[in-house]
Amino acid sequence: MDIMVVGVGGQGTLLTSRIIGKTALDAGYDVKLSEVHGMAQRGGSVVTFVRFGDKVYEPIAEEGSVDVLISFERLEALRYAHYVKKDGVIIINDCRIDPMTVVTGAKSYPENIIEDLIKSHKVYSIDGLSVAKELGNSKVLNSVVLGFSAKHIGFTLEDWLTMVEKTVPPKTIEINKKAFLAGYNKYEVFMIWNKEIECMSREDVTLLQSERLVKLVDYVYNNVEFYRKKMDAVGVKPSDIKDIKDIVKLPFTTKDDLRDNYPFGLFAVPHSDIVRIHASSGTTGKATVVGYTRDDLEIWAECVARCFSMAGVDKNDIVQIAYGYGLFTGGLGAHGGAEKIGAMVVPMSTGNSKKLTTMMVDFGATAIACTPSYLLHISEVLAEENLLDKIKLKSAICGAEPWTEKMRKEIESKLNIKAYDIYGLSEVMGPGVACDCEYHQGLHVCEDHFYPEIVDSATLQPVAEGETGELVFTTLTKQGLPLIRYRTKDLTSISYDKCECGRTSVRISRFKGRSDDMLIIRGVNVFPSQVEAALIDVEEVTPHYMMIVDRVNNLDTLEIQVEIDPKFYTDEIKGIEKLTKKIGHVVQQALGLSAKITLVQPNTLKRSEGKAVHVTDKRKLY
């Protein structure tokens, strides 16, 4: 392995490289070090190489061969980036120290260094100085940066701490160990899977989307009779579509269109080109059938790989897939993305929670993909079996049903993990259309493949950025079942601002509900997610609930069955009445209408291993 450590005199560059070299030597590797000092004491560049392996002959690495470049200053990273190989990593301590040429005015300090490097390399930027100052000693900056970098180099935490203790001055051992651990634990190492696309400028994204939309419209017009008739009906020809702005000229597609053309009427390729079929459950009508070509499956895996990378999953992880397999897209979709990354995949599916938890412990699973409600159930099983302190789980990629930020925090608290929101729907592709990153400021859309619009559900006119409306997708690259302006019925908003993670891809906000699962009760619009958010604030109950809507004597009624947390369960009438009243007040505040609250015993309500069902509507409204 080739490590390059660069910085400015006084930043601890030499000490850092020596700790790396000694750690590798103690691990049994052949090690070569070299140091180049450029007026270090006056703020000049300091460059060191650490090379280790079974046998190393030269102390200096060649350009384009370095695995990890550790830079204590931004400009130094730019200066030596050409040494990093194609799949190498650049770790930058985000600080600026002006060289003499800038101080004297002979040259200007380059702008957007990190942004430019991200376009061609895997880059991680950390504020090591702030962390060191939090510890009370800015001089341990190098140990903070080394702690973060250690995750990319290898060796055990114990190996690193031992060598820090052996190498630094005796009086500074404890503060340097604290600094190393601060860098090691403070920052998650999340890779951007496809930087070229995910960090593309808005102008370049628009050009790519325009090019793909023009091809798509010509493709569906000539290969799908349904779209040809629909476009002819509104007087639109493929030649009328010049760029992405012209998408508003095209007609919408709905789930009813898919059902009306059941099973294969919207396919754009011969059956011989379709290599897989998925379908919806059909619980609300005739199933919607989706066909995939080989290219479709490859694109799907690519998109899921991007999403899993946002959740910190890489080739070193063991991932349990606990979505359902079969016609449901969740299981095989997540499976393909995890394999694309190179992770070890455990295809658990659903149906045997105790077996899942046993294997989670025995296999040392570090990530899980499942619905959030099922993961809460898994946390209960782990607690019942006294296994919570034995799991190695770090992250969960949850989707397939609406959930709230409060539910995320509950999952993270119960399992001591990080939970991420992945989004998709079978008609558009499946899971992997969008996902949130470590900053949780909206879900990044794979917009080079799925073009998003937000429209008013009633008028179908576009709404402004940041306003809530119905999400509409156009599949820019799908071959088997291409869709134009497909109405998802999901309510969200959109943001084009660049994310702190470095991605420039458009983000959609956490969903507010669905335009078609909205309940109108006594003239009030109600979403199940509102009830869930309200109940999570009540510590005496679990997140498991059931809404029962009925109509009695021409008046709507709402009953909410809520499961009491075992820790607070009591058969004392006063206690039950008090809790019932408390929940009733919380629900009324959240919904704007009253509901009958029925408390049920722990573990009474049915647990879901797929999409959670929270509503029973007994009204006959149509």
mmCIF file with all atom_site columns, N, CA and C in Angstrom, residues 414-464:
data_model
loop_
_atom_site.group_PDB
_atom_site.id
_atom_site.type_symbol
_atom_site.label_atom_id
_atom_site.label_alt_id
_atom_site.label_comp_id
_atom_site.label_asym_id
_atom_site.label_entity_id
_atom_site.label_seq_id
_atom_site.pdbx_PDB_ins_code
_atom_site.Cartn_x
_atom_site.Cartn_y
_atom_site.Cartn_z
_atom_site.occupancy
_atom_site.B_iso_or_equiv
_atom_site.pdbx_formal_charge
_atom_site.auth_seq_id
_atom_site.auth_comp_id
_atom_site.auth_asym_id
_atom_site.auth_atom_id
_atom_site.pdbx_PDB_model_num
ATOM 1   N N  . LYS A 1 414 ? -32.767 2.717  19.797  1.00 0.00 ? 414 LYS A N  1
ATOM 2   C CA . LYS A 1 414 ? -32.957 1.341  20.271  1.00 0.00 ? 414 LYS A CA 1
ATOM 3   C C  . LYS A 1 414 ? -31.828 0.413  19.835  1.00 0.00 ? 414 LYS A C  1
ATOM 4   N N  . LEU A 1 415 ? -31.302 0.643  18.622  1.00 0.00 ? 415 LEU A N  1
ATOM 5   C CA . LEU A 1 415 ? -30.291 -0.263 18.070  1.00 0.00 ? 415 LEU A CA 1
ATOM 6   C C  . LEU A 1 415 ? -28.885 0.330  18.060  1.00 0.00 ? 415 LEU A C  1
ATOM 7   N N  . ASN A 1 416 ? -28.771 1.601  18.441  1.00 0.00 ? 416 ASN A N  1
ATOM 8   C CA . ASN A 1 416 ? -27.480 2.296  18.435  1.00 0.00 ? 416 ASN A CA 1
ATOM 9   C C  . ASN A 1 416 ? -26.832 2.233  17.046  1.00 0.00 ? 416 ASN A C  1
ATOM 10  N N  . ILE A 1 417 ? -27.637 2.595  16.042  1.00 0.00 ? 417 ILE A N  1
ATOM 11  C CA . ILE A 1 417 ? -27.175 2.588  14.654  1.00 0.00 ? 417 ILE A CA 1
ATOM 12  C C  . ILE A 1 417 ? -27.580 3.894  13.984  1.00 0.00 ? 417 ILE A C  1
ATOM 13  N N  . LYS A 1 418 ? -27.242 4.023  12.702  1.00 0.00 ? 418 LYS A N  1
ATOM 14  C CA . LYS A 1 418 ? -27.716 5.121  11.881  1.00 0.00 ? 418 LYS A CA 1
ATOM 15  C C  . LYS A 1 418 ? -28.720 4.551  10.883  1.00 0.00 ? 418 LYS A C  1
ATOM 16  N N  . ALA A 1 419 ? -29.843 5.251  10.714  1.00 0.00 ? 419 ALA A N  1
ATOM 17  C CA . ALA A 1 419 ? -30.894 4.776  9.815   1.00 0.00 ? 419 ALA A CA 1
ATOM 18  C C  . ALA A 1 419 ? -31.065 5.745  8.650   1.00 0.00 ? 419 ALA A C  1
ATOM 19  N N  . TYR A 1 420 ? -31.233 5.204  7.450   1.00 0.00 ? 420 TYR A N  1
ATOM 20  C CA . TYR A 1 420 ? -31.311 6.003  6.229   1.00 0.00 ? 420 TYR A CA 1
ATOM 21  C C  . TYR A 1 420 ? -32.592 5.674  5.468   1.00 0.00 ? 420 TYR A C  1
ATOM 22  N N  . ASP A 1 421 ? -33.104 6.676  4.793   1.00 0.00 ? 421 ASP A N  1
ATOM 23  C CA . ASP A 1 421 ? -34.386 6.578  4.098   1.00 0.00 ? 421 ASP A CA 1
ATOM 24  C C  . ASP A 1 421 ? -34.145 6.350  2.610   1.00 0.00 ? 421 ASP A C  1
ATOM 25  N N  . ILE A 1 422 ? -34.543 5.184  2.112   1.00 0.00 ? 422 ILE A N  1
ATOM 26  C CA . ILE A 1 422 ? -34.418 4.885  0.684   1.00 0.00 ? 422 ILE A CA 1
ATOM 27  C C  . ILE A 1 422 ? -35.813 4.877  0.073   1.00 0.00 ? 422 ILE A C  1
ATOM 28  N N  . TYR A 1 423 ? -35.903 5.369  -1.150  1.00 0.00 ? 423 TYR A N  1
ATOM 29  C CA . TYR A 1 423 ? -37.212 5.516  -1.788  1.00 0.00 ? 423 TYR A CA 1
ATOM 30  C C  . TYR A 1 423 ? -37.202 4.897  -3.180  1.00 0.00 ? 423 TYR A C  1
ATOM 31  N N  . GLY A 1 424 ? -38.344 4.352  -3.541  1.00 0.00 ? 424 GLY A N  1
ATOM 32  C CA . GLY A 1 424 ? -38.535 3.839  -4.879  1.00 0.00 ? 424 GLY A CA 1
ATOM 33  C C  . GLY A 1 424 ? -39.939 3.281  -5.001  1.00 0.00 ? 424 GLY A C  1
ATOM 34  N N  . LEU A 1 425 ? -40.352 3.007  -6.204  1.00 0.00 ? 425 LEU A N  1
ATOM 35  C CA . LEU A 1 425 ? -41.624 2.345  -6.431  1.00 0.00 ? 425 LEU A CA 1
ATOM 36  C C  . LEU A 1 425 ? -41.469 1.476  -7.661  1.00 0.00 ? 425 LEU A C  1
ATOM 37  N N  . SER A 1 426 ? -42.165 0.342  -7.642  1.00 0.00 ? 426 SER A N  1
ATOM 38  C CA . SER A 1 426 ? -41.908 -0.677 -8.657  1.00 0.00 ? 426 SER A CA 1
ATOM 39  C C  . SER A 1 426 ? -42.142 -0.155 -10.068 1.00 0.00 ? 426 SER A C  1
ATOM 40  N N  . GLU A 1 427 ? -43.159 0.688  -10.262 1.00 0.00 ? 427 GLU A N  1
ATOM 41  C CA . GLU A 1 427 ? -43.454 1.168  -11.604 1.00 0.00 ? 427 GLU A CA 1
ATOM 42  C C  . GLU A 1 427 ? -42.283 1.950  -12.199 1.00 0.00 ? 427 GLU A C  1
ATOM 43  N N  . VAL A 1 428 ? -41.610 2.721  -11.350 1.00 0.00 ? 428 VAL A N  1
ATOM 44  C CA . VAL A 1 428 ? -40.493 3.545  -11.826 1.00 0.00 ? 428 VAL A CA 1
ATOM 45  C C  . VAL A 1 428 ? -39.209 2.728  -11.906 1.00 0.00 ? 428 VAL A C  1
ATOM 46  N N  . MET A 1 429 ? -38.962 1.865  -10.917 1.00 0.00 ? 429 MET A N  1
ATOM 47  C CA . MET A 1 429 ? -37.813 0.964  -10.932 1.00 0.00 ? 429 MET A CA 1
ATOM 48  C C  . MET A 1 429 ? -37.856 -0.001 -9.761  1.00 0.00 ? 429 MET A C  1
ATOM 49  N N  . GLY A 1 430 ? -38.055 0.550  -8.544  1.00 0.00 ? 430 GLY A N  1
ATOM 50  C CA . GLY A 1 430 ? -37.937 -0.196 -7.300  1.00 0.00 ? 430 GLY A CA 1
ATOM 51  C C  . GLY A 1 430 ? -37.102 0.638  -6.358  1.00 0.00 ? 430 GLY A C  1
ATOM 52  N N  . PRO A 1 431 ? -36.652 0.097  -5.245  1.00 0.00 ? 431 PRO A N  1
ATOM 53  C CA . PRO A 1 431 ? -35.820 0.890  -4.333  1.00 0.00 ? 431 PRO A CA 1
ATOM 54  C C  . PRO A 1 431 ? -34.559 1.365  -5.039  1.00 0.00 ? 431 PRO A C  1
ATOM 55  N N  . GLY A 1 432 ? -34.132 2.594  -4.698  1.00 0.00 ? 432 GLY A N  1
ATOM 56  C CA . GLY A 1 432 ? -32.928 3.125  -5.324  1.00 0.00 ? 432 GLY A CA 1
ATOM 57  C C  . GLY A 1 432 ? -33.177 4.350  -6.174  1.00 0.00 ? 432 GLY A C  1
ATOM 58  N N  . VAL A 1 433 ? -34.423 4.787  -6.258  1.00 0.00 ? 433 VAL A N  1
ATOM 59  C CA . VAL A 1 433 ? -34.712 6.010  -7.002  1.00 0.00 ? 433 VAL A CA 1
ATOM 60  C C  . VAL A 1 433 ? -34.113 7.211  -6.269  1.00 0.00 ? 433 VAL A C  1
ATOM 61  N N  . ALA A 1 434 ? -34.145 7.157  -4.919  1.00 0.00 ? 434 ALA A N  1
ATOM 62  C CA . ALA A 1 434 ? -33.593 8.240  -4.111  1.00 0.00 ? 434 ALA A CA 1
ATOM 63  C C  . ALA A 1 434 ? -33.247 7.712  -2.725  1.00 0.00 ? 434 ALA A C  1
ATOM 64  N N  . CYS A 1 435 ? -32.358 8.432  -2.031  1.00 0.00 ? 435 CYS A N  1
ATOM 65  C CA . CYS A 1 435 ? -31.971 8.048  -0.675  1.00 0.00 ? 435 CYS A CA 1
ATOM 66  C C  . CYS A 1 435 ? -31.361 9.265  0.017   1.00 0.00 ? 435 CYS A C  1
ATOM 67  N N  . ASP A 1 436 ? -31.460 9.299  1.343   1.00 0.00 ? 436 ASP A N  1
ATOM 68  C CA . ASP A 1 436 ? -30.814 10.401 2.042   1.00 0.00 ? 436 ASP A CA 1
ATOM 69  C C  . ASP A 1 436 ? -29.394 10.003 2.454   1.00 0.00 ? 436 ASP A C  1
ATOM 70  N N  . CYS A 1 437 ? -28.563 11.040 2.633   1.00 0.00 ? 437 CYS A N  1
ATOM 71  C CA . CYS A 1 437 ? -27.167 10.829 3.016   1.00 0.00 ? 437 CYS A CA 1
ATOM 72  C C  . CYS A 1 437 ? -27.019 11.037 4.515   1.00 0.00 ? 437 CYS A C  1
ATOM 73  N N  . GLU A 1 438 ? -25.776 11.139 4.994   1.00 0.00 ? 438 GLU A N  1
ATOM 74  C CA . GLU A 1 438 ? -25.536 11.257 6.428   1.00 0.00 ? 438 GLU A CA 1
ATOM 75  C C  . GLU A 1 438 ? -26.042 12.559 7.019   1.00 0.00 ? 438 GLU A C  1
ATOM 76  N N  . TYR A 1 439 ? -26.364 13.551 6.170   1.00 0.00 ? 439 TYR A N  1
ATOM 77  C CA . TYR A 1 439 ? -26.850 14.830 6.685   1.00 0.00 ? 439 TYR A CA 1
ATOM 78  C C  . TYR A 1 439 ? -28.369 14.874 6.812   1.00 0.00 ? 439 TYR A C  1
ATOM 79  N N  . HIS A 1 440 ? -29.073 13.907 6.229   1.00 0.00 ? 440 HIS A N  1
ATOM 80  C CA . HIS A 1 440 ? -30.528 13.780 6.374   1.00 0.00 ? 440 HIS A CA 1
ATOM 81  C C  . HIS A 1 440 ? -31.266 15.076 6.060   1.00 0.00 ? 440 HIS A C  1
ATOM 82  N N  . GLN A 1 441 ? -30.875 15.731 4.973   1.00 0.00 ? 441 GLN A N  1
ATOM 83  C CA . GLN A 1 441 ? -31.522 16.962 4.555   1.00 0.00 ? 441 GLN A CA 1
ATOM 84  C C  . GLN A 1 441 ? -32.284 16.757 3.251   1.00 0.00 ? 441 GLN A C  1
ATOM 85  N N  . GLY A 1 442 ? -32.971 15.640 3.153   1.00 0.00 ? 442 GLY A N  1
ATOM 86  C CA . GLY A 1 442 ? -33.699 15.300 1.942   1.00 0.00 ? 442 GLY A CA 1
ATOM 87  C C  . GLY A 1 442 ? -33.066 14.114 1.243   1.00 0.00 ? 442 GLY A C  1
ATOM 88  N N  . LEU A 1 443 ? -33.819 13.513 0.320   1.00 0.00 ? 443 LEU A N  1
ATOM 89  C CA . LEU A 1 443 ? -33.356 12.318 -0.389  1.00 0.00 ? 443 LEU A CA 1
ATOM 90  C C  . LEU A 1 443 ? -32.779 12.704 -1.747  1.00 0.00 ? 443 LEU A C  1
ATOM 91  N N  . HIS A 1 444 ? -31.537 12.287 -1.993  1.00 0.00 ? 444 HIS A N  1
ATOM 92  C CA . HIS A 1 444 ? -30.882 12.556 -3.274  1.00 0.00 ? 444 HIS A CA 1
ATOM 93  C C  . HIS A 1 444 ? -31.498 11.671 -4.363  1.00 0.00 ? 444 HIS A C  1
ATOM 94  N N  . VAL A 1 445 ? -31.981 12.285 -5.424  1.00 0.00 ? 445 VAL A N  1
ATOM 95  C CA . VAL A 1 445 ? -32.590 11.555 -6.536  1.00 0.00 ? 445 VAL A CA 1
ATOM 96  C C  . VAL A 1 445 ? -31.524 11.183 -7.565  1.00 0.00 ? 445 VAL A C  1
ATOM 97  N N  . CYS A 1 446 ? -31.585 9.970  -8.066  1.00 0.00 ? 446 CYS A N  1
ATOM 98  C CA . CYS A 1 446 ? -30.706 9.573  -9.176  1.00 0.00 ? 446 CYS A CA 1
ATOM 99  C C  . CYS A 1 446 ? -31.286 10.197 -10.440 1.00 0.00 ? 446 CYS A C  1
ATOM 100 N N  . GLU A 1 447 ? -31.102 11.509 -10.564 1.00 0.00 ? 447 GLU A N  1
ATOM 101 C CA . GLU A 1 447 ? -31.834 12.268 -11.577 1.00 0.00 ? 447 GLU A CA 1
ATOM 102 C C  . GLU A 1 447 ? -31.286 12.116 -12.986 1.00 0.00 ? 447 GLU A C  1
ATOM 103 N N  . ASP A 1 448 ? -30.162 11.429 -13.134 1.00 0.00 ? 448 ASP A N  1
ATOM 104 C CA . ASP A 1 448 ? -29.717 11.117 -14.485 1.00 0.00 ? 448 ASP A CA 1
ATOM 105 C C  . ASP A 1 448 ? -30.552 9.987  -15.076 1.00 0.00 ? 448 ASP A C  1
ATOM 106 N N  . HIS A 1 449 ? -31.267 9.259  -14.235 1.00 0.00 ? 449 HIS A N  1
ATOM 107 C CA . HIS A 1 449 ? -32.140 8.175  -14.696 1.00 0.00 ? 449 HIS A CA 1
ATOM 108 C C  . HIS A 1 449 ? -33.628 8.457  -14.456 1.00 0.00 ? 449 HIS A C  1
ATOM 109 N N  . PHE A 1 450 ? -33.923 9.266  -13.428 1.00 0.00 ? 450 PHE A N  1
ATOM 110 C CA . PHE A 1 450 ? -35.319 9.523  -13.074 1.00 0.00 ? 450 PHE A CA 1
ATOM 111 C C  . PHE A 1 450 ? -35.507 11.039 -12.919 1.00 0.00 ? 450 PHE A C  1
ATOM 112 N N  . TYR A 1 451 ? -36.215 11.646 -13.864 1.00 0.00 ? 451 TYR A N  1
ATOM 113 C CA . TYR A 1 451 ? -36.400 13.102 -13.814 1.00 0.00 ? 451 TYR A CA 1
ATOM 114 C C  . TYR A 1 451 ? -37.614 13.438 -12.947 1.00 0.00 ? 451 TYR A C  1
ATOM 115 N N  . PRO A 1 452 ? -37.401 14.222 -11.856 1.00 0.00 ? 452 PRO A N  1
ATOM 116 C CA . PRO A 1 452 ? -38.509 14.526 -10.953 1.00 0.00 ? 452 PRO A CA 1
ATOM 117 C C  . PRO A 1 452 ? -39.183 15.864 -11.262 1.00 0.00 ? 452 PRO A C  1
ATOM 118 N N  . GLU A 1 453 ? -40.480 15.885 -11.083 1.00 0.00 ? 453 GLU A N  1
ATOM 119 C CA . GLU A 1 453 ? -41.252 17.121 -11.114 1.00 0.00 ? 453 GLU A CA 1
ATOM 120 C C  . GLU A 1 453 ? -42.151 17.130 -9.879  1.00 0.00 ? 453 GLU A C  1
ATOM 121 N N  . ILE A 1 454 ? -42.507 18.332 -9.405  1.00 0.00 ? 454 ILE A N  1
ATOM 122 C CA . ILE A 1 454 ? -43.484 18.480 -8.340  1.00 0.00 ? 454 ILE A CA 1
ATOM 123 C C  . ILE A 1 454 ? -44.633 19.300 -8.898  1.00 0.00 ? 454 ILE A C  1
ATOM 124 N N  . VAL A 1 455 ? -45.841 18.733 -8.870  1.00 0.00 ? 455 VAL A N  1
ATOM 125 C CA . VAL A 1 455 ? -47.004 19.418 -9.438  1.00 0.00 ? 455 VAL A CA 1
ATOM 126 C C  . VAL A 1 455 ? -48.123 19.499 -8.406  1.00 0.00 ? 455 VAL A C  1
ATOM 127 N N  . ASP A 1 456 ? -49.014 20.434 -8.628  1.00 0.00 ? 456 ASP A N  1
ATOM 128 C CA . ASP A 1 456 ? -50.215 20.529 -7.810  1.00 0.00 ? 456 ASP A CA 1
ATOM 129 C C  . ASP A 1 456 ? -51.135 19.354 -8.168  1.00 0.00 ? 456 ASP A C  1
ATOM 130 N N  . SER A 1 457 ? -51.568 18.602 -7.167  1.00 0.00 ? 457 SER A N  1
ATOM 131 C CA . SER A 1 457 ? -52.371 17.397 -7.429  1.00 0.00 ? 457 SER A CA 1
ATOM 132 C C  . SER A 1 457 ? -53.686 17.704 -8.121  1.00 0.00 ? 457 SER A C  1
ATOM 133 N N  . ALA A 1 458 ? -54.228 18.897 -7.894  1.00 0.00 ? 458 ALA A N  1
ATOM 134 C CA . ALA A 1 458 ? -55.519 19.252 -8.478  1.00 0.00 ? 458 ALA A CA 1
ATOM 135 C C  . ALA A 1 458 ? -55.366 19.825 -9.884  1.00 0.00 ? 458 ALA A C  1
ATOM 136 N N  . THR A 1 459 ? -54.426 20.768 -10.052 1.00 0.00 ? 459 THR A N  1
ATOM 137 C CA . THR A 1 459 ? -54.294 21.453 -11.349 1.00 0.00 ? 459 THR A CA 1
ATOM 138 C C  . THR A 1 459 ? -53.276 20.791 -12.267 1.00 0.00 ? 459 THR A C  1
ATOM 139 N N  . LEU A 1 460 ? -52.391 19.977 -11.679 1.00 0.00 ? 460 LEU A N  1
ATOM 140 C CA . LEU A 1 460 ? -51.287 19.319 -12.398 1.00 0.00 ? 460 LEU A CA 1
ATOM 141 C C  . LEU A 1 460 ? -50.281 20.320 -12.968 1.00 0.00 ? 460 LEU A C  1
ATOM 142 N N  . GLN A 1 461 ? -50.299 21.533 -12.435 1.00 0.00 ? 461 GLN A N  1
ATOM 143 C CA . GLN A 1 461 ? -49.321 22.544 -12.833 1.00 0.00 ? 461 GLN A CA 1
ATOM 144 C C  . GLN A 1 461 ? -48.114 22.482 -11.897 1.00 0.00 ? 461 GLN A C  1
ATOM 145 N N  . PRO A 1 462 ? -46.906 22.793 -12.406 1.00 0.00 ? 462 PRO A N  1
ATOM 146 C CA . PRO A 1 462 ? -45.713 22.761 -11.555 1.00 0.00 ? 462 PRO A CA 1
ATOM 147 C C  . PRO A 1 462 ? -45.834 23.735 -10.383 1.00 0.00 ? 462 PRO A C  1
ATOM 148 N N  . VAL A 1 463 ? -45.276 23.351 -9.239  1.00 0.00 ? 463 VAL A N  1
ATOM 149 C CA . VAL A 1 463 ? -45.227 24.247 -8.084  1.00 0.00 ? 463 VAL A CA 1
ATOM 150 C C  . VAL A 1 463 ? -43.788 24.735 -7.922  1.00 0.00 ? 463 VAL A C  1
ATOM 151 N N  . ALA A 1 464 ? -43.622 25.785 -7.146  1.00 0.00 ? 464 ALA A N  1
ATOM 152 C CA . ALA A 1 464 ? -42.294 26.382 -6.979  1.00 0.00 ? 464 ALA A CA 1
ATOM 153 C C  . ALA A 1 464 ? -41.390 25.498 -6.134  1.00 0.00 ? 464 ALA A C  1
#
